[in-house]
Amino acid sequence: MTPSKDTLTKGAQLSTGSTIGSRLAMGFRQHGLECRKGLSELFRTPLSSLMTIAVLAIALALPAGFHVFLKNAQAVSSGWDNATQISLFLKPQLTSQQTTRLTSDLEASSKISAVAFISKEQGLQEFQSLSGFGDALTMLEDNPLPDTLVVTPTAAFSSPEASAELVAELQAIPEVELAQLDLQWVRKLYSMMDIAERAVSALGVLLGLAVLLIVGNTIRLAIQNKREEIQIIKLVGATDAFIRRPFLYAGLWYGILAGLISWILVNSSVFWLKEPVRNLAGLYESQFRLSGLGFVEALQLIAFATGLGLLGSWLSVGRHIREIEPT
């Protein structure tokens, strides 16, 4: 009995699907074998591999450690946002109703996150307690200080440029005698944080290049040690892609292991410093706690290290494999 056209079509589809599936399965198995082979190559020379991984881990731990330092410094300086507070000295003839209305209007502004009212009496008491001239100030007949509104801008208007524009707007309010902000301190604060961030980025780039060079040189030596084996494999028809694969996986493993060890080094250092930092913060009546690399940051570090290991291996293998030809 001759099979129908539909039956032949379905059979061809099943055969094709089976062939594609088997090829995918074979490809996965091959990559799994090469991945394990790349890891086993590291264990063939455990001492030299461990030294290489340790150097890579230290190179990665340095920018990661500076990142942790900067993150904790930003946490400590979160209270420095008060440096961008704007003091509005009100005109002396304002009534309490006018002051309350002005406070409500400022609180409703999208550029301002908080407004605090300091009366002239509160200002005088604070000045007496902090200035050291309390006895002399009691001799004054009238309170020379005005009522003050302390305005805290939102994060979007805390930068020096935005703060300067906001000060100009507040100065134009009729009820305000003087709007004051120490922009020099704000500029210094943002400049210091910007320099620290750029320094961490530059250090990360430089040490990332060092990781690339170390992995590339390590893979180059591994290729030279297997030069005769590669020549024989090429004689029997192996392609460059087939020969390249285990070396790429070796670079991948170098990156993964170096990333894990660097994460351990950074968080171990943070754990070692946590108690002294907590004691120091307690002396200043602060609840600050030192924090290390979080889960997401650890994954980013390991992924970054893995990418560098794979890239360094690929750059080295691609050039040196082509130079080896069977004789």
XYZ file of C-alpha atoms in Angstrom:
327
model
C 0.000 0.000 0.000
C 1.468 3.345 -1.035
C 1.443 5.913 1.770
C -0.548 9.053 1.168
C 1.029 12.489 0.621
C -0.039 13.703 4.094
C 1.564 10.672 5.748
C 4.847 11.270 3.913
C 4.788 14.945 4.874
C 4.205 14.158 8.556
C 6.944 11.528 8.479
C 9.397 13.985 6.978
C 8.518 16.574 9.621
C 9.050 14.040 12.403
C 12.315 12.920 10.877
C 13.519 16.476 10.516
C 12.467 17.369 14.061
C 14.177 14.275 15.380
C 17.351 15.135 13.497
C 17.359 18.729 14.806
C 16.654 17.520 18.333
C 19.425 14.954 18.211
C 21.840 17.533 16.887
C 20.936 19.933 19.684
C 21.304 17.180 22.258
C 24.635 16.193 20.799
C 25.774 19.822 20.814
C 24.793 20.234 24.470
C 26.581 17.023 25.392
C 29.680 18.143 23.520
C 29.690 21.513 25.226
C 29.178 19.823 28.590
C 32.178 17.592 27.967
C 34.310 20.543 26.871
C 33.193 22.545 29.906
C 34.241 19.726 32.242
C 37.449 19.305 30.275
C 38.234 23.011 30.691
C 37.759 22.668 34.459
C 39.875 19.515 34.593
C 42.698 21.372 32.832
C 42.858 23.711 35.799
C 43.219 20.780 38.204
C 46.052 19.244 36.208
C 48.297 22.035 37.503
C 46.505 22.996 40.735
C 49.256 25.164 42.199
C 49.812 27.358 39.148
C 46.061 27.547 38.499
C 45.410 28.563 42.095
C 48.068 31.275 41.913
C 46.582 32.610 38.685
C 43.064 32.606 40.117
C 44.330 34.321 43.296
C 45.963 37.105 41.273
C 42.778 37.549 39.246
C 40.665 37.567 42.419
C 42.836 40.246 44.056
C 42.712 42.362 40.892
C 38.919 42.112 40.919
C 38.605 42.580 44.682
C 40.360 45.960 44.629
C 37.741 47.867 42.573
C 34.964 45.877 44.257
C 36.349 46.878 47.657
C 36.536 50.534 46.649
C 32.952 50.264 45.409
C 31.897 48.967 48.831
C 33.828 51.800 50.490
C 32.111 54.375 48.279
C 28.704 52.815 48.905
C 29.192 52.996 52.665
C 30.578 56.521 52.403
C 27.435 57.557 50.554
C 25.358 55.919 53.280
C 27.263 57.873 55.930
C 26.875 61.083 53.975
C 23.151 60.596 53.454
C 22.701 63.126 56.235
C 24.832 65.547 54.269
C 21.804 66.307 52.160
C 21.177 68.887 54.868
C 24.065 70.783 53.290
C 21.652 71.735 50.523
C 19.100 73.139 52.941
C 18.115 76.686 52.127
C 17.528 79.172 54.929
C 14.804 81.734 54.245
C 15.033 84.711 56.612
C 11.582 86.275 56.699
C 10.745 89.941 56.890
C 10.103 91.112 60.490
C 6.664 92.595 59.788
C 5.122 89.266 58.747
C 2.217 87.983 60.810
C 1.854 84.372 61.926
C -0.954 83.850 59.363
C 1.295 85.039 56.533
C 4.112 82.794 57.736
C 1.773 79.784 57.911
C 0.435 80.471 54.424
C 3.960 80.801 53.019
C 4.980 77.538 54.678
C 1.990 75.743 53.129
C 2.757 77.156 49.693
C 6.357 76.004 49.881
C 5.388 72.524 51.082
C 3.072 72.206 48.063
C 5.924 72.890 45.644
C 7.238 69.915 43.649
C 10.787 71.221 44.080
C 10.715 71.112 47.889
C 10.565 67.985 50.041
C 10.304 69.567 53.511
C 9.925 72.938 55.222
C 10.789 73.586 58.884
C 9.825 76.755 60.752
C 12.234 78.207 63.307
C 10.884 81.122 65.284
C 13.094 84.012 66.309
C 12.899 82.840 69.935
C 14.049 79.313 69.018
C 16.820 80.754 66.892
C 18.057 82.944 69.756
C 18.037 80.029 72.213
C 19.979 77.847 69.799
C 22.471 80.618 69.141
C 22.959 81.175 72.866
C 23.645 77.502 73.504
C 26.024 77.008 70.568
C 27.853 80.311 70.288
C 29.221 80.539 73.829
C 27.993 84.137 74.176
C 24.871 83.330 76.170
C 25.527 85.830 78.965
C 26.274 88.635 76.526
C 23.151 87.974 74.490
C 20.937 88.280 77.571
C 21.900 91.942 77.696
C 20.180 92.651 74.388
C 16.876 94.476 74.695
C 15.392 93.096 71.469
C 15.829 89.810 69.636
C 17.767 90.683 66.463
C 17.084 87.342 64.765
C 14.208 86.947 62.262
C 11.819 84.048 61.834
C 13.367 81.456 59.552
C 12.128 78.756 57.208
C 14.551 75.920 56.512
C 13.748 74.502 53.061
C 15.000 71.072 51.951
C 14.953 70.625 48.157
C 14.015 67.352 46.524
C 16.778 65.107 45.172
C 16.275 66.499 41.677
C 17.022 70.027 42.932
C 19.895 69.207 45.305
C 22.688 69.635 42.776
C 24.640 72.916 42.883
C 23.141 74.269 39.651
C 19.552 73.357 40.538
C 20.002 74.647 44.093
C 21.256 77.990 42.797
C 18.191 78.324 40.575
C 15.891 77.417 43.470
C 17.569 79.994 45.730
C 16.955 82.659 43.098
C 13.267 81.679 42.910
C 12.865 81.751 46.688
C 14.655 85.079 46.955
C 12.011 86.584 44.670
C 9.218 85.766 47.155
C 7.954 89.051 48.689
C 7.857 87.713 52.247
C 11.514 86.594 52.126
C 14.177 89.032 53.270
C 17.117 86.781 52.381
C 17.518 83.283 50.898
C 20.859 81.785 51.832
C 22.656 78.604 50.827
C 26.325 77.722 51.143
C 26.772 76.693 47.516
C 30.509 76.385 47.911
C 30.051 73.549 50.404
C 27.474 71.869 48.158
C 29.823 72.085 45.180
C 32.678 70.656 47.247
C 30.485 67.784 48.441
C 29.350 66.832 44.943
C 32.872 67.250 43.578
C 34.292 64.870 46.172
C 31.642 62.236 45.455
C 32.143 62.624 41.704
C 35.909 62.234 42.045
C 35.453 59.100 44.150
C 33.055 57.562 41.629
C 35.370 58.345 38.722
C 38.349 56.930 40.618
C 36.506 53.664 41.241
C 35.501 53.466 37.567
C 39.045 54.160 36.389
C 40.470 51.581 38.777
C 37.913 49.046 37.598
C 38.828 49.632 33.947
C 42.581 49.374 34.581
C 42.339 46.231 36.674
C 39.845 44.772 34.196
C 42.485 45.197 31.485
C 44.980 43.524 33.813
C 42.614 40.560 34.183
C 42.304 40.321 30.397
C 46.093 40.280 30.002
C 46.599 37.704 32.757
C 43.964 35.338 31.363
C 45.234 35.828 27.820
C 48.825 35.076 28.808
C 47.759 32.024 30.835
C 45.791 30.614 27.910
C 48.693 31.367 25.555
C 51.022 29.282 27.717
C 48.478 26.465 27.806
C 48.286 26.523 24.009
C 52.064 26.424 23.673
C 52.246 23.461 26.032
C 49.791 21.601 23.784
C 51.272 22.708 20.499
C 52.135 19.192 19.281
C 48.751 17.845 20.352
C 47.001 20.623 18.444
C 49.066 19.883 15.338
C 48.079 16.214 15.461
C 44.403 17.074 15.945
C 44.532 19.408 12.974
C 46.079 16.625 10.865
C 42.985 14.468 11.384
C 40.708 17.327 10.321
C 39.776 19.146 13.521
C 38.613 22.723 12.972
C 39.893 25.770 14.814
C 36.509 26.147 16.500
C 36.718 22.599 17.901
C 40.269 23.162 19.180
C 39.378 26.589 20.578
C 36.435 25.392 22.678
C 38.225 23.833 25.710
C 40.514 26.855 26.035
C 37.507 29.165 26.010
C 35.906 27.138 28.774
C 39.172 27.274 30.729
C 39.058 31.073 30.546
C 35.414 30.936 31.585
C 36.310 28.901 34.674
C 39.156 31.252 35.531
C 36.666 34.127 35.524
C 34.002 32.318 37.545
C 36.403 31.116 40.239
C 38.190 34.477 40.417
C 34.842 36.269 40.779
C 33.751 33.949 43.593
C 37.027 34.336 45.473
C 37.029 38.117 45.042
C 33.498 38.246 46.466
C 34.664 36.170 49.441
C 37.669 38.453 49.947
C 35.581 41.638 49.895
C 32.856 40.388 52.209
C 35.428 38.821 54.562
C 37.171 42.179 54.821
C 33.844 43.894 55.513
C 33.032 41.317 58.202
C 36.456 41.875 59.778
C 35.917 45.654 59.877
C 32.250 45.598 60.853
C 32.737 45.498 64.628
C 35.344 48.318 64.854
C 33.216 50.490 62.564
C 30.139 49.784 64.698
C 32.055 50.784 67.834
C 33.286 53.994 66.174
C 29.777 54.861 65.003
C 28.503 54.267 68.531
C 30.915 56.881 69.861
C 29.200 59.415 67.590
C 25.743 58.101 68.575
C 25.173 56.786 65.051
C 23.350 53.622 64.031
C 25.513 53.168 60.936
C 26.396 49.584 60.021
C 29.017 48.597 57.461
C 27.537 46.688 54.515
C 29.299 44.507 51.964
C 28.369 43.277 48.516
C 24.727 42.303 48.273
C 23.366 39.346 46.319
C 22.788 41.328 43.126
C 26.176 43.021 43.402
C 27.836 39.628 43.926
C 26.156 38.280 40.784
C 27.284 41.355 38.861
C 30.865 40.892 40.064
C 30.917 37.203 39.105
C 29.316 37.945 35.744
C 31.862 40.705 35.103
C 34.739 38.396 36.031
C 33.320 35.602 33.863
C 33.007 37.935 30.907
C 36.593 39.133 31.335
C 37.880 35.573 31.575
C 35.993 34.501 28.467
C 37.017 37.596 26.516
C 40.681 37.292 27.471
C 40.687 33.635 26.498
C 38.947 34.310 23.183
C 41.382 37.082 22.249
C 44.376 34.871 23.002
C 43.070 31.638 21.488
C 41.886 33.181 18.242
C 45.356 34.419 17.351
C 47.539 31.569 18.577
C 45.433 28.696 17.253
C 45.682 30.104 13.731
C 49.478 30.245 14.022
C 49.761 26.509 14.733
C 49.701 24.463 11.554
C 50.554 20.759 11.112
C 54.004 20.075 9.654
